[in-house]
CSV table of C-alpha atoms in Angstrom, one decimal:
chain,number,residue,atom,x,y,z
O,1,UNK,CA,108.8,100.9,86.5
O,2,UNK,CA,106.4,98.0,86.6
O,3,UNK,CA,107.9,94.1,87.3
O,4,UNK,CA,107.7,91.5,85.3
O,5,UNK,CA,106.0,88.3,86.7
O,6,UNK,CA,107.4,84.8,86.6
O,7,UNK,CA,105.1,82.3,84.4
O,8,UNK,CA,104.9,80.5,88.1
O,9,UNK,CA,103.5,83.1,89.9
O,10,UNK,CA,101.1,84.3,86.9
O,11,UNK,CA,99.9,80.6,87.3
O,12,UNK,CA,100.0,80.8,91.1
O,13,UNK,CA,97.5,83.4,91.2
O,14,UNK,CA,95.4,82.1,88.4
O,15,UNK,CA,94.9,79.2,90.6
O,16,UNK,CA,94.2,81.0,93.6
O,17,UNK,CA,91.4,83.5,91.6
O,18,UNK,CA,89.9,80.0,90.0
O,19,UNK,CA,89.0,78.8,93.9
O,20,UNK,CA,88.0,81.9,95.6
O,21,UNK,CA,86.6,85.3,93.9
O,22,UNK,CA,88.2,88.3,94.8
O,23,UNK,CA,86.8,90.6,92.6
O,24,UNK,CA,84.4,92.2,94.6
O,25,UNK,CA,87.4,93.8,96.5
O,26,UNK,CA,88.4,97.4,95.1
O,27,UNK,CA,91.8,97.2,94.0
O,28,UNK,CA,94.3,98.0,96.4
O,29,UNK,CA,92.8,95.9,98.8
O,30,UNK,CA,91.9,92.7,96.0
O,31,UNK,CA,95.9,93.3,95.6
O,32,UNK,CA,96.9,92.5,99.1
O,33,UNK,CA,94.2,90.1,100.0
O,34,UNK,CA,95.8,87.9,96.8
O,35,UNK,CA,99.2,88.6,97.3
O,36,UNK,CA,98.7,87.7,101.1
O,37,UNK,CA,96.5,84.3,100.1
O,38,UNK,CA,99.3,83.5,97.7
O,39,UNK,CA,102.6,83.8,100.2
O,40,UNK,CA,100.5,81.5,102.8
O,41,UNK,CA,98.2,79.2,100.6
O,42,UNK,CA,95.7,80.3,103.0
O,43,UNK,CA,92.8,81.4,101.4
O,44,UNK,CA,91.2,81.9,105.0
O,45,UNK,CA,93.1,85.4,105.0
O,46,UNK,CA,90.2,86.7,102.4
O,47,UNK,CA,87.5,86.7,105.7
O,48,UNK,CA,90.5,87.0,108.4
O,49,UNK,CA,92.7,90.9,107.0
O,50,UNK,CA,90.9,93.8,108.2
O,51,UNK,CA,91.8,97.0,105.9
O,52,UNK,CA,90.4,100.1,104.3
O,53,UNK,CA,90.8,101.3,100.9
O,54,UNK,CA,91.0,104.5,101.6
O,55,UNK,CA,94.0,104.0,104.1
O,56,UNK,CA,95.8,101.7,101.7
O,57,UNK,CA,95.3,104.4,98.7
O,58,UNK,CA,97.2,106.9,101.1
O,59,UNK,CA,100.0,104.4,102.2
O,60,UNK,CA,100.0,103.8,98.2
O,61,UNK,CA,101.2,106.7,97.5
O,62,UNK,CA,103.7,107.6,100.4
O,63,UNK,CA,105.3,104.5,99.3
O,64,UNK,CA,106.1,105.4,95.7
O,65,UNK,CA,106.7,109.2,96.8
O,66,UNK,CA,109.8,107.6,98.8
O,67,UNK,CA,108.3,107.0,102.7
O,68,UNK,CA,110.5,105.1,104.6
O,69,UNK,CA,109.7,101.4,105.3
O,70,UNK,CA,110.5,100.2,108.6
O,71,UNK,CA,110.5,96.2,109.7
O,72,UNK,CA,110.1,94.5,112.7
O,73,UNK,CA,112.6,91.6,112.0
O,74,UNK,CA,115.2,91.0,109.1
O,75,UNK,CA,112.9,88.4,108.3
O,76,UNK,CA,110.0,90.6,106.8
O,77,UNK,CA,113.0,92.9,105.1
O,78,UNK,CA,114.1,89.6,103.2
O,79,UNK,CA,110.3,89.2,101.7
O,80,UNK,CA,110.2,93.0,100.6
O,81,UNK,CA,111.9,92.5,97.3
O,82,UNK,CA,111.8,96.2,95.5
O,83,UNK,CA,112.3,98.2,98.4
O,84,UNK,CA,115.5,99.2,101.0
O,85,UNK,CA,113.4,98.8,104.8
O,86,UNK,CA,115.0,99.9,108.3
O,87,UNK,CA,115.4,97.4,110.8
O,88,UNK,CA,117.1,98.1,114.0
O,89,UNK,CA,116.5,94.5,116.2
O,90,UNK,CA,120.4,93.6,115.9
O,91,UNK,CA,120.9,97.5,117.5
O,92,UNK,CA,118.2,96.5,120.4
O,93,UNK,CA,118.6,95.4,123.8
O,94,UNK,CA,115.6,94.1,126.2
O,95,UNK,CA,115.7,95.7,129.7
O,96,UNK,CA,113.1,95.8,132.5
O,97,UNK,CA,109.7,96.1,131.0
O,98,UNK,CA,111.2,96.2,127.8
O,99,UNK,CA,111.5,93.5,125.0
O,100,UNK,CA,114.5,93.8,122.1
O,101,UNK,CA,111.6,93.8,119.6
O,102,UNK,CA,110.4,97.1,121.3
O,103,UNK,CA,113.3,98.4,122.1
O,104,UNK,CA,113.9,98.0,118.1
O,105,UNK,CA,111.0,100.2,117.4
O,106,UNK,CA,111.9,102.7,119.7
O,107,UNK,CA,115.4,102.9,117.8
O,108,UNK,CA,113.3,102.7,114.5
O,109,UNK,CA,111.3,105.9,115.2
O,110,UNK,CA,114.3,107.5,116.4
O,111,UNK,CA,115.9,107.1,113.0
O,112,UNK,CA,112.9,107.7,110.9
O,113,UNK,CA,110.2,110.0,112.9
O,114,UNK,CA,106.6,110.7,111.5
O,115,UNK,CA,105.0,109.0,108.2
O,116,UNK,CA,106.8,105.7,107.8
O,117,UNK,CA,105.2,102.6,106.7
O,118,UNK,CA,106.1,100.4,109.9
O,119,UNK,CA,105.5,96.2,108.7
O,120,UNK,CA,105.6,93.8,111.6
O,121,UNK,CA,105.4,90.1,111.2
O,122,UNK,CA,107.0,88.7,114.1
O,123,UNK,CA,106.6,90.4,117.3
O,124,UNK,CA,103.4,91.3,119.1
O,125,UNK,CA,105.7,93.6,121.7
O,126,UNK,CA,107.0,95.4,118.8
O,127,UNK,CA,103.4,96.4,117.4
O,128,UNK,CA,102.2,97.0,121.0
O,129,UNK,CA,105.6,99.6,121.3
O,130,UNK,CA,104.6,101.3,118.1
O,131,UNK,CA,101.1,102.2,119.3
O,132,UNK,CA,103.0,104.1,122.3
O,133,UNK,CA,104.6,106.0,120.2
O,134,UNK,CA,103.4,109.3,118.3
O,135,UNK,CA,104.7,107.8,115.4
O,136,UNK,CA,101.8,109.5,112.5
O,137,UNK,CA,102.7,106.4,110.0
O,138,UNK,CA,101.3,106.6,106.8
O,139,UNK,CA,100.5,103.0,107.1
O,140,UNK,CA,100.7,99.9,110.0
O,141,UNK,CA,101.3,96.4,108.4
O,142,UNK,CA,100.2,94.6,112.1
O,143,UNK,CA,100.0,90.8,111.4
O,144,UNK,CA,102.4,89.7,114.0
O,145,UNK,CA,102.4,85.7,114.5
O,146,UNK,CA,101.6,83.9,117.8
O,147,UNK,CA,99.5,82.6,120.8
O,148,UNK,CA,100.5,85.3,123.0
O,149,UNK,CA,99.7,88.4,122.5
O,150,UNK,CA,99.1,88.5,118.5
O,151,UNK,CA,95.3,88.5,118.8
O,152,UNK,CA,95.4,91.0,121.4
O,153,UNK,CA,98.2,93.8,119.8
O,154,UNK,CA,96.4,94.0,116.1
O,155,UNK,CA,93.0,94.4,118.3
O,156,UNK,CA,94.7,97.3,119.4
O,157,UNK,CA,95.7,98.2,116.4
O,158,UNK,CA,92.4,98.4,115.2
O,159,UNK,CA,91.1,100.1,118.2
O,160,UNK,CA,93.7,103.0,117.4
O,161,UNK,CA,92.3,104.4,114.3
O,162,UNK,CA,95.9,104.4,112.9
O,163,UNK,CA,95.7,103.4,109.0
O,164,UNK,CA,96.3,99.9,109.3
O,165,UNK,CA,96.1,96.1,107.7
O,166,UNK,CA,95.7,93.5,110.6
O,167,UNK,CA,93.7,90.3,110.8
O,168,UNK,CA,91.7,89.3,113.8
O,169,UNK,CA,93.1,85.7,114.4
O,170,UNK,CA,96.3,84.5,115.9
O,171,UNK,CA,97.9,83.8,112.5
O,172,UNK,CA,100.1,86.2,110.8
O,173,UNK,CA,104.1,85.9,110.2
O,174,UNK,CA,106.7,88.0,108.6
O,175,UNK,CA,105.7,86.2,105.1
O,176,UNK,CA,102.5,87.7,105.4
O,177,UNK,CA,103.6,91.2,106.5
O,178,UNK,CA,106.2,91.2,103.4
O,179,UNK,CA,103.6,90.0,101.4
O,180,UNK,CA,101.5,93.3,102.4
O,181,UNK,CA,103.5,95.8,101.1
O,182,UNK,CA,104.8,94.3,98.1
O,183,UNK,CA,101.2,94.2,97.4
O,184,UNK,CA,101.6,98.4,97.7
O,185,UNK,CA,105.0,98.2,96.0
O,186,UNK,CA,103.9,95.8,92.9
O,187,UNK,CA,100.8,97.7,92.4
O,188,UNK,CA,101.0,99.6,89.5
O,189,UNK,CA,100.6,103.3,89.2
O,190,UNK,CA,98.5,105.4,87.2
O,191,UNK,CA,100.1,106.9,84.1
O,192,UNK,CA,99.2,110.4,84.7
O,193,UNK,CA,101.0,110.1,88.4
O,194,UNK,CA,104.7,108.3,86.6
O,195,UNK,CA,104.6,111.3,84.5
O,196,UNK,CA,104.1,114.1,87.2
C-alpha cells in the first residue's frame, strides 16, 4: 500500500527539486538522495552519499519481501515510520575492546543472521563490528555521525564490497540513516510485483 504525503512535505520536496536537479539520478537512488537532502536541509548530501542502483534495487526488494531491519540506536528506529526494526543497544554491554554499540550488533546478528538490512546512524564502532561479522546483508545504511572514526568506518564500508549507502564526509546521523530506508520503504512498487 502506497502512503499518502502531507501537503508540507509535497511542498518540502518541490522546494528542494526547484534548487538542485536530481533527475539525472535513476530512481531508487534520486529517491534516497531527496529523501536524505530533505531530513537534513543539506543539499551537500547530493555530491557526499555514495550508492549503486543496482544494490539498492536488491535491498528494494528484500525489504518489501519482509527482510528484517536492524538499527544501530532507538534513535534511527524512531525515523523509520512504516516498518518494525531490531535494536539491541539497551541489551549491550561494553567490555575490553568492546563498545555497547558493538556489542549491540553482535546481539543483533545473533537474533537475525544472514540478509538483514542493518541502518546505522550513530555509532562508527557499531558499523566497524558489522564488517567483522559474516553478516551477508542485503543492504548496509553506514552514515554514522562524528569526528572520530565516522570518515574512516563508511571508508571501510566501501572498501568491503558489501551493498551499501555511505557518504565520504564526517557528517551523517541517525536522521539521515532513517531517512535512507524510508526512501526504500516509501518507494513505490511496481504493479505487476503487488500482484504476484
Amino acid at each position: 500500500m502506497n502512503r499518502v504525503v502531507h501537503p508540507i512535505e509535497q511542498e518540502s520536496f518541490r522546494r528542494l527539486r526547484a534548487r538542485l536537479d536530481t533527475s539525472g539520478f535513476p530512481p531508487l537512488s534520486r529517491a534516497v538522495v531527496e529523501r536524505v537532502i530533505h531530513s537534513a536541509a543539506d543539499l551537500d548530501y547530493a555530491d557526499d552519499l555514495v550508492l549503486d542502483e543496482g544494490d539498492l534495487a536488491k535491498a528494494h526488494t528484500a525489504l518489501h519481501a519482509g527482510a528484517p531491519v536492524v538499527v544501530d540506536v532507538e534513535m534511527v528506529a524512531a525515523g523509520i515510520t512504516r516498518r518494525e526494526t531490531v535494536c539491541r543497544l539497551r541489551d549491550a554491554r561494553s567490555g575490553p575492546g568492546l563498545t555497547r554499540s558493538a556489542h549491540a550488533i553482535r546481539l543483533a546478528y545473533e537474533e537475525v543472521g544472514p540478509g538483514a538490512l542493518w541502518v546505522i546512524g550513530c555509532a562508527p564502532t557499531a558499523l566497524e563490528e558489522l564488517l567483522t561479522l559474516d553478516a551477508a546483508p542485503a543492504l548496509v545504511i553506514g552514515l554514522p555521525v562524528g569526528f572520530v572514526g565516522a570518515a574512516e568506518s563508511k571508508a571501510a564500508l566501501r572498501g568491503s564490497g558489501l551493498p551499501a549507502v555511505s557518504n565520504v564526509s564526517e557528517k551523517g546521523g541517525s536522521a539521515v540513516a532513517a531517512a535512507a530506508l524510508n526512501a526504500l520503504l516509501y518507494h513505490r512498487v511496481p504493479q505487476s510485483e503487488e500482484t504476484s
